[in-house]
Amino acid sequence: MTQPQTLLATPLTLPNGSVLPNRLAKSALSESLGTYDNRVTPALPTLFGRWAAGGTGLLITGNVMIDRRALGEPGNVVVEDERDLPLLQAWAESATRQGSAIWVQLNHPGKQSPKGLNRENVSPSAIPFKKDMQAFFDTPRELTDAEIRDIIARFARSAAIIKKAGFTGVQIHGAHGYLVSQFLSPHHNIRSDEWGGTPEKRRRFVLEVYRAIRDAVGADFPIGIKLNSADFQRGGFTEEESLDTIKALASAGIDMVEISGGTYEAPAMAGKKQKASSQAREAYFLAFAEQVRTQVTVPLMVTGGFRSLSAMGEALASGALDLIGLGRPLCIEPDASRRLLSGQETRHRVKPIVTGIGMVDRMALMEVAWYTRQLHRMGAGKEPKPNESALWSLANTVVGNVRGTLKTRRLRAS
Ligand SMILES: Cc1cc2nc3c(=O)[nH]c(=O)nc-3n(C[C@H](O)[C@H](O)[C@H](O)COP(=O)(O)O)c2cc1C
């Protein structure tokens, strides 16, 4: 049997001919390393230079927003014009000069943006969040048809700037309950015009976003998507619809599909809802990937739960996927890929981040906060701190988010 490190080290040629140097990919991890008026900072090239030196073949950036009126968190980077082109170029080069591919994840949060950060939040339909989330998220306003078309054009414009800056691909964020995922979901999208009402009409938005980006970047530039296998929410997007969406995107020419799952209302992407059968194989969405593989040939990346060299090797050997997506392991060990590629296990294992406060520990946002602090350490040229206290991180994050929201609002008003 082929050794796992040999499988991991095999380059991957995408259907459009571009080559990824190996099978390890850093999944998008929102860095919140932009300024409060959403400009790129030098911390981003520092952080990505670290990851590229660590041997990961494909680095997907954290979500970059396409509209400064629609932020997901304070400190998001927004790309809607060329004002930051030199820093974007430096960010792209931090990876490409070391041989890694670097794709920008493009996102619009829709309704999934904390209270007070944006003037208002929009969504396909004005559906409130479930009760325990309403303290953090407002009920959105329904988008007009003209606004929907404007958002599609914005995805394309941002992608063109990203290409000009020297990034080697883009990824549409179609997962985790953000705008694309809201359009796909029968729970969040109850429109009766051409953007909702049937699975085909709910899919129309993501297909139009894909086509607009393709027209803007041409046939040779890779476009990927991160998509939920399912939302894990009653009345939400199902595996059956996800499969149909993947088939539609594949026939439209998408270059890669990354499979994840869940939303902040049901955080399956962080392993909070996983079945015992997937625990044994580590990766949360492998069974779904196997199903997808029987129906489409588009390259597949699976993210969520991969930790050991043997599980990664087995998954690649099974043929169910082409790329192993890693998130949290690379927050605490930026050169984990080097070790895996040389046949060694990672030095640090991902552990649950617990404060002891039940309500807080059940939310995916707690983990996100803890890992974001590790990214900030690396962006400042420091080492990550795998044993940092969860409570300390929580306190800092709460203070930081309140300050960040106020500063964002003050800058917007000035
Ligand atoms: C700090 C942090 C930030 C994240 N930001 C994003 C993001 O911007 N876009 C995205 O698609 N997923 C995001 N995720 C989810 C990860 O990409 C990944 O799907 C998840 O962590 C599961 O993979 P893992 O088990 O290897 O960590 C984030 C996760 C963490 C921990």
Short mmCIF file of N, CA and C and ligand atoms in Angstrom, two decimals, residues 27-30 62-63 105 173 176 226 258 260 264 269-270 284 303-307 325-329 331 367-368 371-372 375, ligand 1:
data_model
loop_
_atom_site.label_atom_id
_atom_site.label_comp_id
_atom_site.label_asym_id
_atom_site.label_seq_id
_atom_site.Cartn_x
_atom_site.Cartn_y
_atom_site.Cartn_z
N SER A 27 -7.71 25.41 4.91
CA SER A 27 -9.07 25.90 4.69
C SER A 27 -9.15 27.37 5.15
N ALA A 28 -10.17 28.08 4.69
CA ALA A 28 -10.29 29.50 5.05
C ALA A 28 -10.42 29.67 6.56
N LEU A 29 -9.64 30.58 7.11
CA LEU A 29 -9.69 30.90 8.55
C LEU A 29 -9.73 32.41 8.65
N SER A 30 -10.87 32.95 9.04
CA SER A 30 -11.02 34.40 9.05
C SER A 30 -9.98 34.99 10.00
N GLY A 62 -8.79 33.61 4.68
CA GLY A 62 -10.05 33.78 5.40
C GLY A 62 -11.00 34.62 4.57
N ASN A 63 -12.26 34.63 4.95
CA ASN A 63 -13.23 35.31 4.08
C ASN A 63 -12.91 36.79 3.93
N GLN A 105 -10.83 33.62 -0.48
CA GLN A 105 -12.24 33.26 -0.28
C GLN A 105 -13.09 34.52 -0.27
N HIS A 173 -17.49 31.58 -0.97
CA HIS A 173 -17.92 31.00 0.31
C HIS A 173 -19.41 30.67 0.20
N HIS A 176 -21.70 27.42 5.60
CA HIS A 176 -21.76 27.95 6.97
C HIS A 176 -22.79 29.04 7.24
N LYS A 226 -16.75 26.63 -1.44
CA LYS A 226 -16.91 25.85 -0.21
C LYS A 226 -18.41 25.71 0.00
N GLU A 258 -15.07 22.30 -2.15
CA GLU A 258 -14.67 21.96 -0.78
C GLU A 258 -15.95 21.66 0.01
N SER A 260 -18.00 21.10 3.43
CA SER A 260 -18.05 21.35 4.86
C SER A 260 -19.50 21.13 5.29
N TYR A 264 -23.72 28.81 11.98
CA TYR A 264 -23.49 29.18 13.38
C TYR A 264 -24.69 28.83 14.26
N MET A 269 -19.55 22.25 11.24
CA MET A 269 -18.20 22.40 10.67
C MET A 269 -17.13 22.28 11.75
N ALA A 270 -17.53 22.53 13.00
CA ALA A 270 -16.57 22.43 14.09
C ALA A 270 -16.67 21.08 14.79
N TYR A 284 -15.42 14.81 9.26
CA TYR A 284 -16.86 14.82 9.53
C TYR A 284 -17.71 14.54 8.29
N THR A 303 -13.07 19.18 4.39
CA THR A 303 -12.52 19.88 5.55
C THR A 303 -13.36 19.63 6.79
N GLY A 304 -12.66 19.45 7.90
CA GLY A 304 -13.35 19.28 9.17
C GLY A 304 -12.96 17.97 9.80
N GLY A 305 -12.11 18.03 10.82
CA GLY A 305 -11.80 16.85 11.62
C GLY A 305 -10.51 16.12 11.29
N PHE A 306 -9.91 16.33 10.13
CA PHE A 306 -8.68 15.60 9.80
C PHE A 306 -7.57 15.96 10.79
N ARG A 307 -6.95 14.95 11.40
CA ARG A 307 -5.90 15.19 12.40
C ARG A 307 -4.67 14.32 12.19
N GLY A 325 -8.43 19.19 3.66
CA GLY A 325 -8.54 20.54 4.20
C GLY A 325 -8.21 20.56 5.68
N LEU A 326 -7.36 21.50 6.07
CA LEU A 326 -7.00 21.63 7.48
C LEU A 326 -7.29 23.05 7.96
N GLY A 327 -7.92 23.16 9.11
CA GLY A 327 -8.19 24.47 9.70
C GLY A 327 -7.45 24.64 11.00
N ARG A 328 -8.06 24.18 12.09
CA ARG A 328 -7.47 24.40 13.42
C ARG A 328 -6.05 23.85 13.59
N PRO A 329 -5.71 22.67 12.99
CA PRO A 329 -4.32 22.20 13.20
C PRO A 329 -3.29 23.24 12.76
N CYS A 331 -3.59 26.44 12.85
CA CYS A 331 -3.59 27.63 13.72
C CYS A 331 -2.60 27.44 14.87
N GLU A 367 -14.73 28.83 19.94
CA GLU A 367 -13.53 28.22 19.34
C GLU A 367 -12.92 29.18 18.32
N VAL A 368 -13.78 29.79 17.51
CA VAL A 368 -13.28 30.70 16.49
C VAL A 368 -12.45 31.80 17.16
N TYR A 371 -8.99 30.48 18.30
CA TYR A 371 -8.05 30.23 17.20
C TYR A 371 -7.66 31.54 16.50
N THR A 372 -8.58 32.50 16.46
CA THR A 372 -8.23 33.77 15.83
C THR A 372 -7.07 34.42 16.56
N LEU A 375 -3.90 33.20 15.26
CA LEU A 375 -3.55 33.80 13.96
C LEU A 375 -2.95 35.18 14.18
C1 LIG B 1 -10.66 30.86 13.61
C2 LIG B 1 -11.51 30.24 12.54
C3 LIG B 1 -11.94 31.03 11.49
C4 LIG B 1 -12.68 30.46 10.44
N1 LIG B 1 -13.01 31.25 9.38
C5 LIG B 1 -13.59 30.68 8.28
C6 LIG B 1 -13.80 31.45 7.11
O1 LIG B 1 -13.48 32.64 7.01
N2 LIG B 1 -14.37 30.81 6.05
C7 LIG B 1 -14.72 29.48 6.08
O2 LIG B 1 -15.21 28.96 5.09
N3 LIG B 1 -14.52 28.74 7.18
C8 LIG B 1 -13.96 29.30 8.27
N4 LIG B 1 -13.69 28.51 9.37
C9 LIG B 1 -13.97 27.05 9.32
C10 LIG B 1 -12.73 26.29 8.86
O3 LIG B 1 -12.36 26.64 7.54
C11 LIG B 1 -12.97 24.76 8.87
O4 LIG B 1 -14.05 24.46 8.00
C12 LIG B 1 -13.26 24.23 10.28
O5 LIG B 1 -12.35 24.80 11.22
C13 LIG B 1 -13.16 22.71 10.33
O6 LIG B 1 -11.87 22.27 9.98
P1 LIG B 1 -10.82 21.74 11.13
O7 LIG B 1 -11.52 20.64 11.87
O8 LIG B 1 -9.62 21.28 10.36
O9 LIG B 1 -10.56 22.91 12.00
C14 LIG B 1 -13.02 29.07 10.47
C15 LIG B 1 -12.62 28.29 11.57
C16 LIG B 1 -11.87 28.85 12.58
C17 LIG B 1 -11.42 27.98 13.72
#
